[in-house]
Amino acid sequence: MEGNRILDVVTSPSDLKALSDEELSILACEIREQILETTACTGGHVASSLGAVEIILAVHSLIDCPHDRFVFDVGHQSYAHKLVTGRLDEFRSLRTYGGLSGFPKPEESPFDAHPSGHASDSLSVAYGLAEARDLRGDEQKIVALIGDASLAGGMAFEALNQIGQSQTPMVIILNDNEMSISRNVGALMKHLGYMRTTAEYRQARDSIQERMEKNGPVARALMQIGRNVKDSMKHMAIPRSMIFEQLGILCTAPIDGHNIGLLKETLAVALAADCPVLVHVVTKKGAGYAPAERDPETFHGIGPFDLDTGLAVKKPVAPPSYTSVFGQALVREAEADERIVAMTAAMKGGTGLKEFAERFPERFFDEGIAEEHMVAMASGLALGGAKPVVAVYSTFLQRAIDQMIIDCCLPDLDVVFAIDRAGVVGEDGPTHHGMFDLVYTRMVPHMKVLAPSDEAELIHCLHTALALGGPVSVRYPRGEGQGVALPDKPEVLPVGESKLVREGTDIAILAFGRMVSPSLEAARLLSESGIETRVVDMRWVKPLDRQAIRRAAQTQLVVTVEGGVVAGGAGEGVLAVMAEEGCLAPALNLGIGDRFIHQGKTDLLLADLGLDGKGIAEAVEQKYLSL
């Protein structure tokens, strides 16, 4: 592939300014080939990055980064950006331990404006940059790239409202590909589709043209660009109801997001405007790679795949994932209880709810990238007599902590939070690790928290959560289970009771969730040194098993092991119980320290954190011998 490529001589965005539109189009093809060659080995966010290549090239050919700022929403579409900002030689390390992040990361490159990873925040960040520029009296250009699904998030609307009111010059590129991770939902998405097809869209052009031509040279220039667009895109005709114009943001007609010349022409005028401009760009997710175009949801985030067929590389036969076990268990629970409904935020596939959605479409709710709305809606469903199960990644539930506290926990409603991707999640890195849910769930009155240690326990925990009253969280990790036999019939677990999984008299390890397995391995290693170690599967993070804690305090050392941050986590809860009970035994809390965790395979990250069997054993033995 390499050799005599334009890509090989592009070392910074400034190099793009010397390229013709035809050369930029050739470069776009080379970038797609490089993205595919790399992600076929590493996995990654393929479809999103393939769809945004021309947008990224057009922007970088017109602005002067890093002085000017290019802000990505989520950042999963930024691979082309990485390739033209001096990271080609490192690109094969994408999403690997010690390699390039899969998202923009300021510590990785000065061209990355902020650490993207969560949706709907780009407009707020870009607006803040624009206001700071105005305070300095600078001529800096600010461009934000946001997808149509992210635009549906409430935070984006809050930013749009202020941007329109302030009239601060900046450019918003709306990448409209009709996809988030799952298919977009909501009235705004329908409105964007309506813009592209309705007769009103075509009929409005005369009155809109007259109005815009009175708005000065920038508006007239945008109108001239509109005249050059072919077919249904050739006129600058925005429906009278267009929300962006009503908010005070000048908006272009939808343009072809894979036409370099048209993109540059439109963006050049938008960048020259003395007001905020939204450039509406229509792209195809997965563009340039047929398998990704056919199945953009799968290729949103995919592991290694065969480049010729697009099929995922077959892995050795492995136990089912926690996610799939949860999804199947929830279907069985819903068969027995018609009050159960399932909810997700644009993650139907990722949270294991596809089968539920097919079996019970009237009881399935996909709220798009709007976690706050989803959790508040869950409270309304519970008030109305339903039993909502909110299936959400740990890192994304952080966005709805207020709604969890006030709307669900304060009124003590029957809402189950199925918290997927809890703990270290692997290659997506610091914006996606589920490090904090043990803290923000156990801190709230009325909330009960379960942490299953394997896939069989997950089935019991889900059944228990649905049987109990009030809000309950069940947190479980990403990836395959332990390979244990699944129960034919789920059990209701006694509230606040742990399970002894190994006896020992010298040390007691109180382990939470996925940390039970490495704790057992640590106990085996410690026994080789003559240290007999008890291991307790705590099951409940809240309420804690006080009897198990008192008994653990009768050994020479109490150790807690959890897959989240130590500060405010389950281990500190154990210490509080020990203090309340007057237990004076030495203690050691193991978990994630006061730092963010980079990307890499989960086993490597856990080893780095000292949370594999070897690391736990070493830390425990060192503490034990120092007593």
XYZ file of C-alpha atoms in Angstrom:
627
model
C 0.000 0.000 0.000
C 2.780 2.416 0.932
C 5.097 4.090 -1.545
C 4.421 7.179 -3.654
C 1.397 8.036 -1.571
C 0.359 11.602 -0.866
C -0.339 10.467 2.691
C 3.319 9.598 3.232
C 4.428 13.212 2.688
C 1.672 14.841 4.773
C 3.231 15.581 8.143
C 0.910 18.351 9.298
C -2.398 19.947 8.232
C -0.507 22.847 6.646
C 0.626 20.434 3.913
C -2.991 20.094 2.765
C -3.134 23.727 1.669
C -0.798 22.994 -1.224
C -2.980 20.176 -2.575
C -5.598 20.558 -5.277
C -9.123 19.286 -4.788
C -8.284 16.301 -6.974
C -5.208 15.520 -4.873
C -7.257 15.831 -1.691
C -9.738 13.329 -3.112
C -6.876 10.931 -3.831
C -5.614 11.496 -0.287
C -9.079 10.669 1.046
C -8.895 7.276 -0.670
C -5.430 6.641 0.747
C -6.607 7.538 4.228
C -9.534 5.137 3.966
C -7.161 2.372 2.895
C -4.886 3.128 5.865
C -7.789 3.183 8.306
C -9.060 -0.158 7.022
C -5.636 -1.803 6.997
C -5.002 -0.724 10.582
C -8.418 -1.398 12.101
C -8.600 -4.815 10.462
C -5.822 -5.691 12.915
C -6.667 -3.522 15.924
C -10.417 -3.067 15.635
C -11.908 0.363 16.112
C -14.577 2.860 15.135
C -14.461 2.121 11.433
C -17.747 3.324 9.936
C -17.715 6.714 11.660
C -14.150 7.525 10.651
C -14.646 6.412 7.038
C -17.661 8.697 6.719
C -15.885 11.835 7.938
C -12.655 11.760 5.888
C -13.520 14.503 3.382
C -14.922 16.763 6.094
C -11.680 16.537 8.057
C -9.523 17.190 5.003
C -11.628 20.164 3.935
C -11.476 21.751 7.386
C -7.737 21.270 7.805
C -7.064 22.657 4.329
C -8.777 25.924 5.296
C -7.839 26.591 8.928
C -4.475 26.802 10.678
C -4.362 24.255 13.501
C -3.273 24.141 16.239
C -3.699 27.941 16.448
C -7.199 27.531 15.100
C -9.213 24.910 16.961
C -11.027 21.895 15.520
C -13.311 20.313 18.126
C -14.658 16.785 17.681
C -17.860 15.527 19.246
C -17.269 12.018 20.678
C -14.125 11.792 18.558
C -14.702 8.302 17.205
C -14.610 9.818 13.684
C -11.160 11.372 14.123
C -8.860 8.775 12.531
C -8.264 10.904 9.420
C -7.438 13.808 11.719
C -4.786 11.698 13.423
C -3.306 10.647 10.095
C -2.809 14.212 8.809
C -1.481 15.600 12.105
C 1.830 13.752 12.198
C 0.731 10.406 13.611
C 0.946 8.194 10.524
C 3.985 6.264 11.786
C 2.221 5.493 15.081
C -1.164 4.772 13.559
C -0.708 0.990 13.595
C -0.646 1.199 17.411
C -4.192 2.598 17.426
C -6.141 1.598 20.577
C -3.364 -0.665 21.827
C -1.594 -0.645 25.190
C 0.936 2.197 25.072
C -0.182 3.226 21.575
C -2.407 5.895 20.063
C -5.762 6.565 21.643
C -8.843 5.915 19.533
C -10.096 9.398 20.450
C -8.621 12.926 20.386
C -6.234 13.360 23.299
C -4.448 16.685 23.978
C -1.524 15.018 25.750
C -0.976 12.979 22.570
C -0.953 15.911 20.137
C -1.331 19.722 20.208
C -3.753 19.313 17.291
C -6.304 17.626 19.598
C -8.398 20.411 21.096
C -9.924 18.487 23.984
C -10.264 14.863 25.189
C -13.378 13.817 23.303
C -15.178 10.599 24.129
C -18.720 11.427 25.218
C -21.414 12.828 22.950
C -23.042 16.247 22.726
C -20.336 18.316 24.451
C -18.464 19.682 21.420
C -20.620 22.774 20.923
C -20.182 23.852 24.539
C -16.424 23.358 24.351
C -16.182 25.162 21.017
C -18.334 28.031 22.249
C -16.081 28.407 25.282
C -13.042 28.527 22.992
C -14.765 31.140 20.840
C -15.591 33.327 23.820
C -12.026 33.036 25.119
C -10.796 34.066 21.672
C -13.047 37.133 21.722
C -11.778 38.088 25.171
C -8.215 37.948 23.832
C -9.137 39.852 20.681
C -7.723 37.051 18.529
C -8.641 36.084 14.946
C -8.708 32.374 15.777
C -11.121 30.162 13.819
C -13.246 27.716 15.801
C -14.846 24.705 14.106
C -16.929 22.007 15.788
C -17.865 18.716 14.125
C -20.995 17.081 15.550
C -23.103 14.173 14.323
C -26.859 14.264 13.952
C -27.314 11.776 16.810
C -25.131 13.823 19.174
C -27.058 16.943 18.200
C -30.162 15.361 19.748
C -28.515 15.407 23.173
C -29.806 18.035 25.557
C -26.389 19.549 26.172
C -26.048 20.353 22.466
C -29.354 22.241 22.512
C -28.253 24.241 25.548
C -25.119 25.284 23.659
C -27.026 26.094 20.462
C -29.337 28.367 22.398
C -26.453 30.444 23.762
C -24.451 30.389 20.529
C -27.422 31.799 18.645
C -28.049 34.423 21.296
C -24.428 35.596 21.505
C -23.809 35.588 17.720
C -20.167 34.684 18.397
C -18.518 33.688 15.088
C -17.849 29.959 14.859
C -18.618 27.145 12.450
C -20.664 24.092 13.359
C -20.481 21.181 10.933
C -23.493 18.914 11.266
C -22.446 15.490 9.990
C -25.789 14.016 9.027
C -25.462 10.290 8.343
C -28.744 9.150 9.944
C -26.844 6.874 12.323
C -25.550 7.054 15.891
C -24.522 3.563 17.024
C -27.954 2.166 16.578
C -30.284 3.865 14.100
C -31.120 7.436 15.122
C -34.398 8.086 16.847
C -36.425 11.172 17.679
C -38.225 14.101 16.168
C -35.064 16.029 15.264
C -33.814 13.105 13.189
C -37.142 13.000 11.379
C -36.873 16.742 10.842
C -33.440 16.427 9.226
C -34.807 13.759 6.927
C -37.795 15.980 6.196
C -35.422 18.766 5.161
C -33.991 16.552 2.473
C -37.269 15.345 0.955
C -40.239 17.603 1.580
C -41.932 19.694 -1.105
C -41.928 22.599 1.346
C -38.142 22.451 1.253
C -38.201 23.157 -2.461
C -41.109 25.600 -2.409
C -39.593 27.759 0.327
C -36.521 28.719 -1.673
C -37.881 31.922 -3.193
C -38.980 33.530 0.059
C -35.886 32.325 1.900
C -33.646 33.617 -0.872
C -35.237 37.048 -0.677
C -34.831 37.142 3.094
C -31.227 35.960 3.062
C -30.153 38.343 0.311
C -31.094 41.180 2.665
C -28.695 39.796 5.305
C -25.503 41.052 3.722
C -22.607 39.669 1.665
C -22.077 36.468 3.675
C -25.683 35.365 3.263
C -25.566 36.252 -0.438
C -22.366 34.216 -0.830
C -24.036 31.237 0.828
C -26.904 31.637 -1.595
C -24.462 31.568 -4.502
C -22.975 28.316 -3.202
C -26.467 26.904 -2.972
C -27.034 27.643 -6.645
C -24.034 25.487 -7.505
C -25.261 22.371 -5.736
C -26.820 19.807 -8.038
C -30.189 18.080 -7.898
C -32.116 18.305 -4.623
C -29.236 20.068 -2.904
C -28.821 22.866 -5.410
C -30.901 25.551 -3.699
C -30.448 27.314 -0.410
C -33.962 26.663 0.842
C -34.503 26.035 4.520
C -38.009 25.321 5.833
C -39.574 28.140 7.804
C -39.591 25.882 10.849
C -35.871 25.187 10.748
C -34.763 25.174 14.367
C -31.253 26.482 13.790
C -32.401 29.624 12.025
C -34.948 30.224 14.775
C -32.120 30.031 17.292
C -30.220 32.686 15.361
C -27.685 30.412 13.651
C -27.238 30.795 9.899
C -27.685 27.375 8.288
C -26.679 26.093 4.855
C -28.609 23.683 2.715
C -27.563 20.034 2.992
C -24.434 19.470 0.918
C -22.578 16.352 -0.190
C -20.069 15.517 2.549
C -17.892 13.516 0.176
C -17.407 16.339 -2.349
C -14.128 18.015 -1.375
C -14.581 21.033 -3.641
C -18.082 21.799 -2.451
C -17.101 21.318 1.182
C -14.184 23.734 0.862
C -16.270 26.302 -0.982
C -19.020 26.233 1.615
C -16.709 26.152 4.626
C -14.626 29.054 3.303
C -17.692 31.285 3.243
C -18.868 30.038 6.639
C -15.452 30.732 8.184
C -15.571 34.302 6.856
C -18.922 35.026 8.477
C -19.229 37.368 11.451
C -21.877 35.159 13.068
C -22.315 31.465 13.910
C -22.911 29.264 10.859
C -24.100 25.679 10.759
C -22.946 23.758 7.683
C -25.294 20.829 7.094
C -23.269 17.995 5.560
C -24.772 14.704 4.403
C -22.401 11.724 4.529
C -22.545 7.959 4.338
C -21.337 6.091 7.376
C -18.733 3.552 6.300
C -18.174 5.365 2.979
C -15.696 3.640 0.694
C -15.901 0.176 2.279
C -18.885 -1.899 1.197
C -19.205 -4.084 4.326
C -19.266 -0.989 6.545
C -21.766 0.752 4.282
C -24.067 -2.282 4.451
C -23.751 -2.714 8.219
C -22.632 0.562 9.812
C -23.903 -0.467 13.249
C -21.535 -3.433 13.431
C -18.681 -1.343 12.056
C -19.312 1.496 14.486
C -17.055 -0.292 16.932
C -15.627 -3.605 15.778
C -12.769 -5.898 16.741
C -10.242 -7.232 14.236
C -11.865 -8.241 10.951
C -11.038 -9.778 7.575
C -10.384 -6.901 5.200
C -11.635 -8.752 2.122
C -14.939 -9.987 3.549
C -15.582 -7.599 6.420
C -16.258 -10.564 8.686
C -15.009 -10.442 12.258
C -11.941 -12.555 12.899
C -13.120 -15.735 14.555
C -12.073 -16.115 18.140
C -11.576 -19.397 19.975
C -14.789 -20.760 21.450
C -15.351 -18.765 24.613
C -18.003 -18.394 27.305
C -20.875 -16.041 26.484
C -20.364 -12.392 27.284
C -21.920 -10.787 30.330
C -23.879 -8.557 27.969
C -25.448 -11.452 26.078
C -26.244 -13.322 29.304
C -27.963 -10.215 30.642
C -29.967 -9.754 27.437
C -31.210 -13.336 27.414
C -32.002 -13.273 31.121
C -34.003 -10.064 30.734
C -36.092 -11.628 27.954
C -36.951 -14.522 30.264
C -37.851 -12.113 33.064
C -40.060 -10.117 30.668
C -41.846 -13.287 29.576
C -42.856 -13.832 33.184
C -43.688 -10.208 34.043
C -45.408 -7.969 31.491
C -44.649 -4.888 33.561
C -40.939 -5.097 32.678
C -39.761 -2.599 30.059
C -36.223 -2.101 28.736
C -34.529 1.210 27.979
C -31.262 2.195 26.342
C -29.530 5.294 24.972
C -28.612 4.458 21.353
C -27.031 1.189 22.536
C -29.538 -1.523 21.647
C -26.846 -3.860 20.366
C -24.139 -2.826 22.789
C -26.311 -3.475 25.839
C -27.686 -6.799 24.600
C -31.263 -5.636 24.027
C -31.746 -6.637 20.379
C -33.684 -9.778 21.227
C -35.797 -7.914 23.777
C -36.621 -5.231 21.196
C -37.684 -7.878 18.699
C -39.763 -9.863 21.183
C -41.376 -6.912 22.966
C -41.209 -3.886 20.664
C -43.947 -2.046 22.560
C -41.969 -2.471 25.798
C -38.628 -1.339 24.405
C -37.490 2.294 24.430
C -34.393 3.651 22.675
C -34.051 7.278 23.740
C -31.053 8.124 21.577
C -28.002 9.849 23.029
C -29.996 11.383 25.863
C -29.163 9.600 29.107
C -30.621 12.320 31.336
C -33.949 12.100 29.554
C -33.874 8.294 29.615
C -33.371 8.033 33.374
C -35.993 10.693 34.121
C -38.385 8.898 31.770
C -37.678 5.671 33.669
C -38.954 7.354 36.807
C -42.171 8.258 34.995
C -42.583 4.694 33.770
C -42.115 3.440 37.336
C -44.622 5.963 38.656
C -47.040 4.621 36.052
C -46.700 1.026 37.257
C -44.065 -0.312 34.862
C -40.769 -1.896 35.938
C -38.095 -0.167 33.841
C -34.669 -1.711 33.347
C -32.195 0.963 32.246
C -29.404 -0.790 30.329
C -26.482 1.606 30.005
C -22.700 1.659 29.988
C -21.177 2.744 33.294
C -19.338 5.657 31.694
C -22.547 6.996 30.129
C -24.704 6.669 33.242
C -22.390 9.314 34.710
C -24.252 11.778 32.495
C -27.506 11.132 34.367
C -26.412 11.102 38.011
C -28.778 13.959 38.894
C -31.776 12.183 37.375
C -30.788 8.945 39.115
C -30.653 10.727 42.467
C -33.620 13.080 42.276
C -36.042 11.386 39.879
C -35.487 7.736 40.819
C -33.898 7.416 44.258
C -35.524 10.293 46.146
C -39.054 8.910 45.501
C -37.710 5.336 46.008
C -39.001 4.071 42.658
C -38.704 0.559 41.222
C -36.016 1.237 38.609
C -33.279 -1.277 37.806
C -29.985 0.083 36.478
C -28.193 -2.601 34.452
C -24.702 -1.086 34.379
C -22.673 -2.654 31.579
C -18.934 -2.088 30.938
C -18.269 -1.615 34.668
C -14.592 -1.348 35.549
C -11.750 -1.388 33.029
C -13.163 -1.860 29.522
C -10.085 -2.079 27.299
C -9.212 -0.345 24.053
C -11.578 2.639 24.242
C -9.532 4.183 27.022
C -10.072 6.795 29.726
C -13.364 8.252 28.524
C -14.963 4.802 28.534
C -13.611 2.931 31.544
C -16.405 2.367 34.085
C -14.326 3.478 37.060
C -16.823 5.498 39.050
C -20.190 3.736 39.239
C -19.468 2.052 42.579
C -19.022 5.528 44.047
C -21.970 7.308 42.483
C -24.426 4.473 43.121
C -23.499 3.555 46.695
C -23.569 7.182 47.816
C -27.307 7.630 47.168
C -30.008 6.853 49.769
C -32.511 4.089 48.819
C -30.135 2.631 46.193
C -29.091 -1.008 46.491
C -26.031 -2.172 44.545
C -25.165 -5.683 43.345
C -21.862 -6.775 41.769
C -22.078 -10.291 40.309
C -18.812 -12.234 40.187
C -19.719 -14.359 37.152
C -22.446 -14.808 34.548
C -24.514 -17.186 36.713
C -24.468 -14.632 39.520
C -25.555 -11.980 37.013
C -28.730 -13.950 36.296
C -29.480 -14.212 40.017
C -28.677 -10.533 40.585
C -30.991 -9.358 37.801
C -33.797 -11.539 39.145
C -33.176 -10.176 42.642
C -33.151 -6.563 41.471
C -36.503 -7.029 39.718
C -37.989 -8.729 42.774
C -36.969 -6.002 45.204
C -38.681 -2.662 45.631
C -36.914 0.631 45.077
C -33.921 1.491 42.874
C -31.321 -1.264 42.380
C -28.085 -1.240 40.387
C -26.476 -4.352 38.917
C -22.972 -3.711 37.610
C -21.049 -6.130 35.428
C -17.964 -6.011 33.196
C -17.350 -6.014 29.485
C -16.317 -9.223 27.788
C -16.774 -12.926 28.223
C -17.892 -14.573 31.431
C -16.086 -17.106 33.581
C -17.488 -20.133 31.786
C -19.629 -21.337 34.690
C -22.870 -23.274 34.246
C -25.938 -21.048 33.977
C -28.847 -21.696 36.328
C -32.092 -23.150 35.021
C -34.036 -21.059 37.512
C -32.838 -17.747 38.971
C -32.850 -17.178 42.723
C -33.667 -14.138 44.828
C -30.486 -13.449 46.769
C -30.813 -12.478 50.443
C -30.230 -8.753 50.724
C -26.829 -7.863 52.114
C -25.487 -11.425 52.315
C -22.128 -12.395 50.840
C -20.871 -15.819 49.743
C -17.773 -17.513 51.146
C -15.805 -19.005 48.248
C -12.572 -19.970 50.027
C -11.740 -20.412 53.698
C -8.546 -19.159 55.316
C -7.436 -17.960 58.731
C -4.501 -15.576 58.136
C -5.990 -13.032 55.749
C -9.485 -12.240 54.475
C -10.022 -10.841 50.980
C -13.418 -9.231 50.476
C -13.802 -9.130 46.708
C -16.400 -7.344 44.610
C -17.673 -8.421 41.176
C -15.099 -9.500 38.608
C -12.366 -9.157 41.246
C -13.434 -12.441 42.869
C -11.646 -14.539 40.227
C -8.222 -12.819 40.488
C -8.618 -12.789 44.282
C -8.973 -16.569 44.243
C -5.830 -16.772 42.108
C -4.063 -14.493 44.597
C -5.170 -16.747 47.464
C -3.674 -19.754 45.679
C -0.374 -17.934 45.184
C -0.352 -16.766 48.806
C -0.903 -20.318 50.027
C 2.355 -21.281 48.313
C 4.020 -18.814 50.686
C 2.234 -20.337 53.668
C -0.365 -17.561 53.958
C -3.866 -18.987 54.209
C -6.353 -16.603 52.704
C -10.116 -16.458 52.967
C -11.938 -15.098 49.896
C -15.454 -13.725 50.146
C -17.631 -12.883 47.153
C -19.321 -9.841 48.672
C -22.134 -9.779 46.072
C -23.636 -6.652 47.620
C -21.843 -3.339 47.487
C -24.789 -1.763 49.267
C -25.879 -2.892 51.790
C -22.604 -4.487 52.832
C -22.516 -7.783 54.718
C -21.565 -6.543 58.168
C -21.277 -10.048 59.599
C -18.771 -11.040 56.908
C -16.792 -7.877 57.630
C -16.744 -8.547 61.390
C -15.560 -12.104 60.751
C -12.900 -10.877 58.325
C -11.618 -8.512 61.019
C -10.795 -11.545 63.180
C -7.939 -12.393 60.784
C -4.611 -10.564 60.738
C -5.420 -8.473 57.648
C -8.617 -7.387 55.878
C -8.179 -6.773 52.146
C -10.811 -5.293 49.841
C -10.488 -5.647 46.061
C -12.709 -3.737 43.641
C -12.628 -2.826 39.950
C -13.345 0.862 40.417
C -11.687 3.868 42.047
C -10.668 3.364 45.659
C -11.698 6.896 46.657
C -15.306 6.646 47.797
C -15.582 3.033 46.641
C -16.647 -0.239 48.219
C -13.405 -0.642 50.158
C -13.946 2.639 51.950
C -17.441 1.420 52.763
C -15.901 -1.654 54.412
C -13.545 0.550 56.431
C -16.516 2.615 57.617
C -18.312 -0.526 58.791
C -15.170 -1.710 60.592
C -14.939 1.637 62.372
C -18.619 1.530 63.341
C -18.252 -2.041 64.621
C -15.072 -1.260 66.563
C -12.972 -3.636 64.457
C -9.281 -2.762 64.819
C -7.762 -5.166 62.264
C -5.245 -3.771 59.742
C -6.779 -3.205 56.306
C -5.678 -2.798 52.694
C -7.884 -1.341 49.955
C -6.994 -2.399 46.405
C -8.579 -0.866 43.318
C -7.925 1.945 40.874
C -5.881 4.784 42.315
C -6.221 8.514 41.748
C -5.523 8.490 38.027
C -7.168 7.924 34.656
C -6.400 4.704 32.819
C -5.218 4.610 29.203
C -6.327 2.196 26.513
C -5.186 -1.389 26.062
C -6.354 -4.958 26.419
C -8.125 -5.489 29.725
C -5.732 -8.130 31.049
C -2.764 -5.825 30.444
C -4.492 -2.920 32.157
C -5.485 -5.020 35.178
C -1.905 -6.264 35.483
C -0.671 -2.663 35.268
C -3.076 -1.719 38.055
C -1.995 -4.652 40.213
C -5.488 -6.104 40.007
C -4.610 -9.466 38.483
C -3.909 -12.485 40.683
C -0.162 -11.880 40.775
C -0.509 -8.182 41.579
C -3.039 -8.758 44.338
C -0.895 -11.473 45.893
C 2.223 -9.282 45.854
C 0.442 -6.307 47.430
C -1.193 -8.472 50.099
C 1.985 -10.339 50.972
C 3.967 -7.104 51.248
C 1.364 -5.620 53.606
C 1.050 -8.841 55.614
C 4.782 -9.193 56.144
C 5.045 -5.574 57.271
C 2.595 -6.064 60.130
